[in-house]
GROMACS .gro file of C-alpha atoms in nm:
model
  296
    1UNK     CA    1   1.116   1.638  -1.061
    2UNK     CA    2   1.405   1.761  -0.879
    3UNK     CA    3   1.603   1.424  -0.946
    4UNK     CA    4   1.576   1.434  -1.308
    5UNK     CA    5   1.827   1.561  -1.532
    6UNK     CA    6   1.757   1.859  -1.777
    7UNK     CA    7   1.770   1.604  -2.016
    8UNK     CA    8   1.547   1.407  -1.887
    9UNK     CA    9   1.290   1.652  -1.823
   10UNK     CA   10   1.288   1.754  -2.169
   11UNK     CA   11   1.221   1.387  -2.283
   12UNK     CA   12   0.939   1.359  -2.041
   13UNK     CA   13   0.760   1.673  -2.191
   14UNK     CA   14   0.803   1.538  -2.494
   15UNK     CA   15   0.616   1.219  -2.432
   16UNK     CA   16   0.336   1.386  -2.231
   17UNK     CA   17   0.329   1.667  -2.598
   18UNK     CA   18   0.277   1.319  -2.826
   19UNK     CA   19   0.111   1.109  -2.581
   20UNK     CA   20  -0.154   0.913  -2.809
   21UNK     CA   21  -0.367   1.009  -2.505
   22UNK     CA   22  -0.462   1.317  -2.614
   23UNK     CA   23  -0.571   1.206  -2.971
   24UNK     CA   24  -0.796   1.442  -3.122
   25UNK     CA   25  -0.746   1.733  -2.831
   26UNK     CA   26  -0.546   2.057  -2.856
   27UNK     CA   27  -0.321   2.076  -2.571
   28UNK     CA   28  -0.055   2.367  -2.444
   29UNK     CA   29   0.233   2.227  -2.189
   30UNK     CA   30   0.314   2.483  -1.883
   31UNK     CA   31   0.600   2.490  -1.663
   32UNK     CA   32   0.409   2.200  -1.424
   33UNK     CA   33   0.134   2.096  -1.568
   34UNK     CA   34  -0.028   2.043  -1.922
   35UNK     CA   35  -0.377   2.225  -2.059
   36UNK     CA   36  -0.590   2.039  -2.222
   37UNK     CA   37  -0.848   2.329  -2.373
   38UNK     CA   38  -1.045   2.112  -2.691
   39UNK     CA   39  -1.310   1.951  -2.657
   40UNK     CA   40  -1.276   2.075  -2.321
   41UNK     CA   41  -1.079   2.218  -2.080
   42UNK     CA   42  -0.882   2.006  -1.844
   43UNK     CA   43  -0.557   2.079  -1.657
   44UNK     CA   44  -0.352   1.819  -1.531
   45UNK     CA   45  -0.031   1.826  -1.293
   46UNK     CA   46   0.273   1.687  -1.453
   47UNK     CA   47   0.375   1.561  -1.086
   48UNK     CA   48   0.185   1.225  -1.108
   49UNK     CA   49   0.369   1.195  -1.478
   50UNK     CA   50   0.680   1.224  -1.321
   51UNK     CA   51   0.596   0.990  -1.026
   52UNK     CA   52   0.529   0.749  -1.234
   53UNK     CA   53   0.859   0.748  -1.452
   54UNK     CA   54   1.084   0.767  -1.117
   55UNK     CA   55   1.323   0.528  -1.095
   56UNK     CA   56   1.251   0.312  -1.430
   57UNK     CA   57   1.484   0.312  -1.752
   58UNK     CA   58   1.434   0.529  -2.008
   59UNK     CA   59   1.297   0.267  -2.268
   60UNK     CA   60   0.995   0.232  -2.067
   61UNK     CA   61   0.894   0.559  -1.978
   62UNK     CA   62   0.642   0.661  -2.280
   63UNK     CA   63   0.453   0.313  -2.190
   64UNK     CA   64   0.430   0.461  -1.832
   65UNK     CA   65   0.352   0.845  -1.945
   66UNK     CA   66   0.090   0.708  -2.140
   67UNK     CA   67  -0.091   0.490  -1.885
   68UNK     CA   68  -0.076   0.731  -1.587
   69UNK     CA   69  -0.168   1.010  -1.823
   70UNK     CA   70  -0.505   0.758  -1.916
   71UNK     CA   71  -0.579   0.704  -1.559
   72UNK     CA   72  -0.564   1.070  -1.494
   73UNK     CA   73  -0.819   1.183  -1.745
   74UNK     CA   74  -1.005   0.908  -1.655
   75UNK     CA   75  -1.001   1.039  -1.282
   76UNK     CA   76  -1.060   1.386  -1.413
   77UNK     CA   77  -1.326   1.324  -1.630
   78UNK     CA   78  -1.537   1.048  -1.487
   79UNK     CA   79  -1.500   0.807  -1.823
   80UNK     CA   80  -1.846   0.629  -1.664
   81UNK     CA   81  -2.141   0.683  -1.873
   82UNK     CA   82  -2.345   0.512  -1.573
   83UNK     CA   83  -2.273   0.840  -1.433
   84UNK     CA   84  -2.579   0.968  -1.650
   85UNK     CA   85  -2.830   0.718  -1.532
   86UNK     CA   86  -3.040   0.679  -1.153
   87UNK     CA   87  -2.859   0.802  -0.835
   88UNK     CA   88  -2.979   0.467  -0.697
   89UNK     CA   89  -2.795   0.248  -0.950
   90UNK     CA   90  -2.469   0.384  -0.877
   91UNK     CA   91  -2.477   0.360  -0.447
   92UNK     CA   92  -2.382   0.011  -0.424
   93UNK     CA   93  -2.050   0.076  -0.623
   94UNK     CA   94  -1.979   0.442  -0.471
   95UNK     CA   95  -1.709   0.477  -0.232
   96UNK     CA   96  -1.533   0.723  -0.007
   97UNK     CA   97  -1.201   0.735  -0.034
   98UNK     CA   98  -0.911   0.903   0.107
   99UNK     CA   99  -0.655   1.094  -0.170
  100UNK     CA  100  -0.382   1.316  -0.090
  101UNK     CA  101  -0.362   1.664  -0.238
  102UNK     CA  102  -0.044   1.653  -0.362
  103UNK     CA  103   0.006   1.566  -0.739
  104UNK     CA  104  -0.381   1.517  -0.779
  105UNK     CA  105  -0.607   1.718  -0.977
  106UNK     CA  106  -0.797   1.911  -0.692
  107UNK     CA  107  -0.967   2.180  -0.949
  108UNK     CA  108  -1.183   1.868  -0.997
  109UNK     CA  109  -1.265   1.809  -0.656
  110UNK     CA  110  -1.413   2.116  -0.523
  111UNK     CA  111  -1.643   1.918  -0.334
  112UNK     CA  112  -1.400   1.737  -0.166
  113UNK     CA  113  -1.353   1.802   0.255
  114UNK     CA  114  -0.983   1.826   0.371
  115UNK     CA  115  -1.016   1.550   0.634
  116UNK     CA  116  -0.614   1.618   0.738
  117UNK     CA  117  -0.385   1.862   0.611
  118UNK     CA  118  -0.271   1.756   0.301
  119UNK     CA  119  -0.539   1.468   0.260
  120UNK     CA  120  -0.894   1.470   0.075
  121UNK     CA  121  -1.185   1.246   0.155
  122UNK     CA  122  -1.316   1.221  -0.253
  123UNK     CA  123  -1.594   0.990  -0.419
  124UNK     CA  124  -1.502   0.712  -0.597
  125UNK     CA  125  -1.694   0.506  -0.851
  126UNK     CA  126  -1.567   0.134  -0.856
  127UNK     CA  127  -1.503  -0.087  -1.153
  128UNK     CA  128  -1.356  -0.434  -1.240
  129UNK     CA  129  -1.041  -0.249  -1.395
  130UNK     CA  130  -0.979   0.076  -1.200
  131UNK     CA  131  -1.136   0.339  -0.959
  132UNK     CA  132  -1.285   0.625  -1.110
  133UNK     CA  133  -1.304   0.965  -0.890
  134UNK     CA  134  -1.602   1.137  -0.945
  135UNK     CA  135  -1.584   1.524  -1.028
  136UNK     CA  136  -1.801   1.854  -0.905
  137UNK     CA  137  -2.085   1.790  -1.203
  138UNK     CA  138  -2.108   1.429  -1.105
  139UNK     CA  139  -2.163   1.497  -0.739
  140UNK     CA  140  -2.387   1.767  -0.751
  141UNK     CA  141  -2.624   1.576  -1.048
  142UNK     CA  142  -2.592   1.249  -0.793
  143UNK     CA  143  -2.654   1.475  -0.427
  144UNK     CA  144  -2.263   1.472  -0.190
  145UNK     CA  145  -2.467   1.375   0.087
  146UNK     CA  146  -2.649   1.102  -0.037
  147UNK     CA  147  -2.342   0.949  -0.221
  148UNK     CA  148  -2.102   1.015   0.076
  149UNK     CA  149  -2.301   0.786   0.331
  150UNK     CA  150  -2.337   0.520   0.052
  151UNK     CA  151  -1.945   0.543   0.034
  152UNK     CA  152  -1.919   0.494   0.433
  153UNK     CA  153  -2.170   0.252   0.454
  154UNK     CA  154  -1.979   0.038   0.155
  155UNK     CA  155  -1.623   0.085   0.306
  156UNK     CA  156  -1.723  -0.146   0.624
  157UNK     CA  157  -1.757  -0.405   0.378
  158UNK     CA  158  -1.408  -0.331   0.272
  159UNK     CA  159  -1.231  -0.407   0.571
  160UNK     CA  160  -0.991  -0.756   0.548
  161UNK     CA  161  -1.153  -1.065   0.755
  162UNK     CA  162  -0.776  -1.115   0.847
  163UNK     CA  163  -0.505  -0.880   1.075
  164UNK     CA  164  -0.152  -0.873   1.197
  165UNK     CA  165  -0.150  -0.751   1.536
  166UNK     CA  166   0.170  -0.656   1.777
  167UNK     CA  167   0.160  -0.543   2.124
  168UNK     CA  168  -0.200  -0.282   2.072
  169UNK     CA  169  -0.119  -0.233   1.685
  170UNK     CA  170  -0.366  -0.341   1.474
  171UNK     CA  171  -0.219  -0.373   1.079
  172UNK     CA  172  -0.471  -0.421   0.785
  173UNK     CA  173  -0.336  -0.457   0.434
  174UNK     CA  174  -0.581  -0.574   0.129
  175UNK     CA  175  -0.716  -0.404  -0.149
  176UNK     CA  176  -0.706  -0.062  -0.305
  177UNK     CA  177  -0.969   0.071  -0.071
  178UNK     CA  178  -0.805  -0.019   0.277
  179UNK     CA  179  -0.644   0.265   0.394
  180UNK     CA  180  -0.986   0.474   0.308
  181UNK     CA  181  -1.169   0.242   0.629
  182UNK     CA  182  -0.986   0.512   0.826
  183UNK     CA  183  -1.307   0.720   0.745
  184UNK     CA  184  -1.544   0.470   0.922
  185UNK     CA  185  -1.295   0.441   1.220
  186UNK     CA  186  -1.611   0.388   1.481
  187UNK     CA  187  -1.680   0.094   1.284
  188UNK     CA  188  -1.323  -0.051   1.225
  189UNK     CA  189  -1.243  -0.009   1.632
  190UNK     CA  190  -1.584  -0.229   1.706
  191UNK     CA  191  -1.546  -0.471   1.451
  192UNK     CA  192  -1.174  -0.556   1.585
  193UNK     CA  193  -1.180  -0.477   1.997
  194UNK     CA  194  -1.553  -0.569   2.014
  195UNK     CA  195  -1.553  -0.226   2.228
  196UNK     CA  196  -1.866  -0.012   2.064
  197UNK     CA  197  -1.689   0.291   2.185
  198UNK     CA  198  -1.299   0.474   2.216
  199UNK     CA  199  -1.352   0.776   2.416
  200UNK     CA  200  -1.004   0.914   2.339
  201UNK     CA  201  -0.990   0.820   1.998
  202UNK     CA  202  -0.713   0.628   1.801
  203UNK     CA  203  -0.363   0.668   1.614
  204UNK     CA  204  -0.398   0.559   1.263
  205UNK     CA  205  -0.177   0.578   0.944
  206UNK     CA  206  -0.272   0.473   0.596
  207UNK     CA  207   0.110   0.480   0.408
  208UNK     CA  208  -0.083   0.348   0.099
  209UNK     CA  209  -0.365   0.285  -0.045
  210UNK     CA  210  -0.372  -0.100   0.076
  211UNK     CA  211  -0.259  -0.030   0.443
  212UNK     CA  212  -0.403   0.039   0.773
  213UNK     CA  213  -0.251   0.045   1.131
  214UNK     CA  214  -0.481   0.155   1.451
  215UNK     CA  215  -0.455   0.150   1.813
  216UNK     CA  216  -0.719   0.246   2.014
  217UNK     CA  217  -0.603   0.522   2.292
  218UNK     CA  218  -0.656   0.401   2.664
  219UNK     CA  219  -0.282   0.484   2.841
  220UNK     CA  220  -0.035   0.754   2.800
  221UNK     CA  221   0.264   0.493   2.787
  222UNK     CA  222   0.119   0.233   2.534
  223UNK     CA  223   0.057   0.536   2.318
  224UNK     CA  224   0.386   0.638   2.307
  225UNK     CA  225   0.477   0.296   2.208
  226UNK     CA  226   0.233   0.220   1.944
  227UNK     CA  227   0.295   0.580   1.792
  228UNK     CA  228   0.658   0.485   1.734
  229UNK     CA  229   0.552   0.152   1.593
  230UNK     CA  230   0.305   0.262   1.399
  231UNK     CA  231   0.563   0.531   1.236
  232UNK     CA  232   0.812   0.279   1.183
  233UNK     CA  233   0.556   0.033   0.978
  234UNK     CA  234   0.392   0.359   0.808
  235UNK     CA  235   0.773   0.488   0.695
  236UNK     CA  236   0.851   0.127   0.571
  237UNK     CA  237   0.517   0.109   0.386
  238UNK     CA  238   0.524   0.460   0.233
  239UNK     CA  239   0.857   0.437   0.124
  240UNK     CA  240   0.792   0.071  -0.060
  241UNK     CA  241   0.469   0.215  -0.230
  242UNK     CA  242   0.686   0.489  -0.393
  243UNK     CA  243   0.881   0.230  -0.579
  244UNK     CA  244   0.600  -0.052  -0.620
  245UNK     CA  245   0.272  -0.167  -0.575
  246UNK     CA  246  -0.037   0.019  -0.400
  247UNK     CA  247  -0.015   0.431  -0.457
  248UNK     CA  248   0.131   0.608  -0.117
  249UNK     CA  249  -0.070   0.810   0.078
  250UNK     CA  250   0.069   0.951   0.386
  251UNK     CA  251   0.423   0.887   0.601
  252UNK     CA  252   0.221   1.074   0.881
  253UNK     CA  253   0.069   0.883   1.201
  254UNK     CA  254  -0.283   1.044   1.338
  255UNK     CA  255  -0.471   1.148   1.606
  256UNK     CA  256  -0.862   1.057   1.532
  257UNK     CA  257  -1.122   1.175   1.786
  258UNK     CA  258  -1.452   1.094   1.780
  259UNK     CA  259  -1.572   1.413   1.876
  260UNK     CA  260  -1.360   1.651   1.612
  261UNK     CA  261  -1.377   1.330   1.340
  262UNK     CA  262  -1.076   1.477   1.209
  263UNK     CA  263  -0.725   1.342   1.159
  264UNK     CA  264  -0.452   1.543   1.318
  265UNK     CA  265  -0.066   1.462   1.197
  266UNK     CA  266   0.103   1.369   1.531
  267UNK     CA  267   0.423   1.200   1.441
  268UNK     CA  268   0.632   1.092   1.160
  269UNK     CA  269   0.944   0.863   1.129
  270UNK     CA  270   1.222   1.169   1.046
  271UNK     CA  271   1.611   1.102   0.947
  272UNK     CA  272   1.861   0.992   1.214
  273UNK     CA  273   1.872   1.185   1.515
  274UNK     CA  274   1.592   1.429   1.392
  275UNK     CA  275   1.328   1.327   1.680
  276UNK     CA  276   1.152   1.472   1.988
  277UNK     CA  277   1.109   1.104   2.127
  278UNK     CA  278   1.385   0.868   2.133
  279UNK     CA  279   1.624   0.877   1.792
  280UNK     CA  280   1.412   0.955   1.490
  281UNK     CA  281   1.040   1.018   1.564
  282UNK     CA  282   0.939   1.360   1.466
  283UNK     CA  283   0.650   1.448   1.689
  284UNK     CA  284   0.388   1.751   1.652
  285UNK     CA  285   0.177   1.737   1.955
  286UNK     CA  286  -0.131   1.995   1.910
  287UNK     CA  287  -0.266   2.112   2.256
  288UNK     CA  288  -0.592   1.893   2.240
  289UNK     CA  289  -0.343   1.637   2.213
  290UNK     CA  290  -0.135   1.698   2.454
  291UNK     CA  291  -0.438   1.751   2.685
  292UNK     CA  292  -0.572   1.395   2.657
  293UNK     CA  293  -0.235   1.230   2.670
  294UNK     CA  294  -0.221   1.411   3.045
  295UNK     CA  295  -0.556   1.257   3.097
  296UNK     CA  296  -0.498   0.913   3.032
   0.00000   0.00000   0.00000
């Protein structure tokens, strides 16, 4: 929002006030987000809104308001009368997914675990057209647990038959639920080293929603290399999703460990001469961290 003109802003809110998206609802615009409060009440951030417009010309932005504004209702609200029927009709189409906080509507998501600072691990309905995130009432009528370990279970079978790999980096790019296979990492490492377990754990960064990059911990030195590799190819990808194609997730490379099954931020790719190790690789070692590097 900060790059927009005053101008501009104004002529944003006024495409989100008379978006035909909100058709037959009474709405009240805030400072950052709007209120939807008939037939029911919705909020919605207006940082996706201006995401969405960033960097395009002016002449296409209410065509843009009006579809991200549509696919965030539809995330809001569910839009899946399927939703109403059997638990067990839904599992084979329910997936986890990884979402970051930022610009998404987490009074929604109450359900959802923070699986890394800044990132959710949500439920996901699929469908031909889009991805529809399911909210609090849908989960708790369908059971978290039972829907979560369908959504594992189904992201294995997400996971591209093909891979680029360089020195120990492993790089995955396919469809829109790639990146989430981070969340079935025991699986992933197997499936690609043949090895059934990584004591140590892995560094892993999903930039978007279509990309993956692993390696599987083993030796102090080879970390250090595939963490500034795997920074470099996460900065790239991040920064190309914010202009174009899959939706950006995270800049931020990660420690997983199979014990804490968490995903710590260890390292990002930082301006020019902003880094710990060598020019510009930002690094926040936490002391677990720390600890196992000394023990490989």
């Amino acid at each position: 929002m900060e790059t927009l003109t005053t101008t501009q802003i104004d002529r944003l809110r006024n495409l989100i006030r008379r978006s035909p998206v909100f058709s037959g609802m009474r709405v009240v615009l805030h400072d950052d987000h709007v209120e939807v409060l008939e037939p029911e009440e919705l909020e919605l951030s207006f940082a996706p809104v201006f995401d969405a417009v960033e960097g395009a010309p002016m002449s296409e932005w209410a065509d843009l308001v009006d579809d991200r504004l549509e696919r965030m209702l539809k995330a809001v609200t569910g839009g899946s009368p399927e939703l109403d029927g059997p638990t067990d009709e839904l599992l084979d189409r329910i997936y986890a997914r990884v979402r970051p906080i930022e610009g998404s509507p987490v009074e929604w998501w109450n359900y959802a675990p923070e699986i890394a600072p800044g990132l959710l691990l949500v439920l996901a309905l699929d469908h031909p057209d889009r991805i529809a995130i399911l909210n609090d009432e849908q989960v708790r009528r369908h059971d978290f647990d039972r829907l979560a370990q369908a959504g594992m279970q189904n992201l294995c079978g997400q996971l591209p038959d093909r891979y680029a790999t360089s020195g120990e980096v492993h790089l995955f790019q396919g469809n829109d639920y790639v990146a989430s296979t981070v969340l079935v990492m025991p699986y992933v490492v197997e499936a690609v080293t043949g090895e059934p377990d990584c004591p140590y754990g892995t560094l892993v960064a999903m930039p978007n929603h279509g990309t993956m990059l692993f390696h599987v911990l083993h030796d102090a030195t080879a970390a250090r290399t595939a963490m500034r590799e795997i920074a470099e190819v996460a900065a790239e990808e991040y920064d190309a999703s914010q202009r174009s194609g899959p939706a950006p997730v995270s800049r931020q490379v990660y420690w997983w460990s199979p014990e804490a099954g968490y995903f710590v931020p260890v390292a990002y790719l930082g301006d020019e001469g902003t880094g710990v190790i060598g020019d510009n690789l930002v690094t926040d070692f936490s002391p677990e961290f720390l600890d196992m590097l000394e023990s490989l």
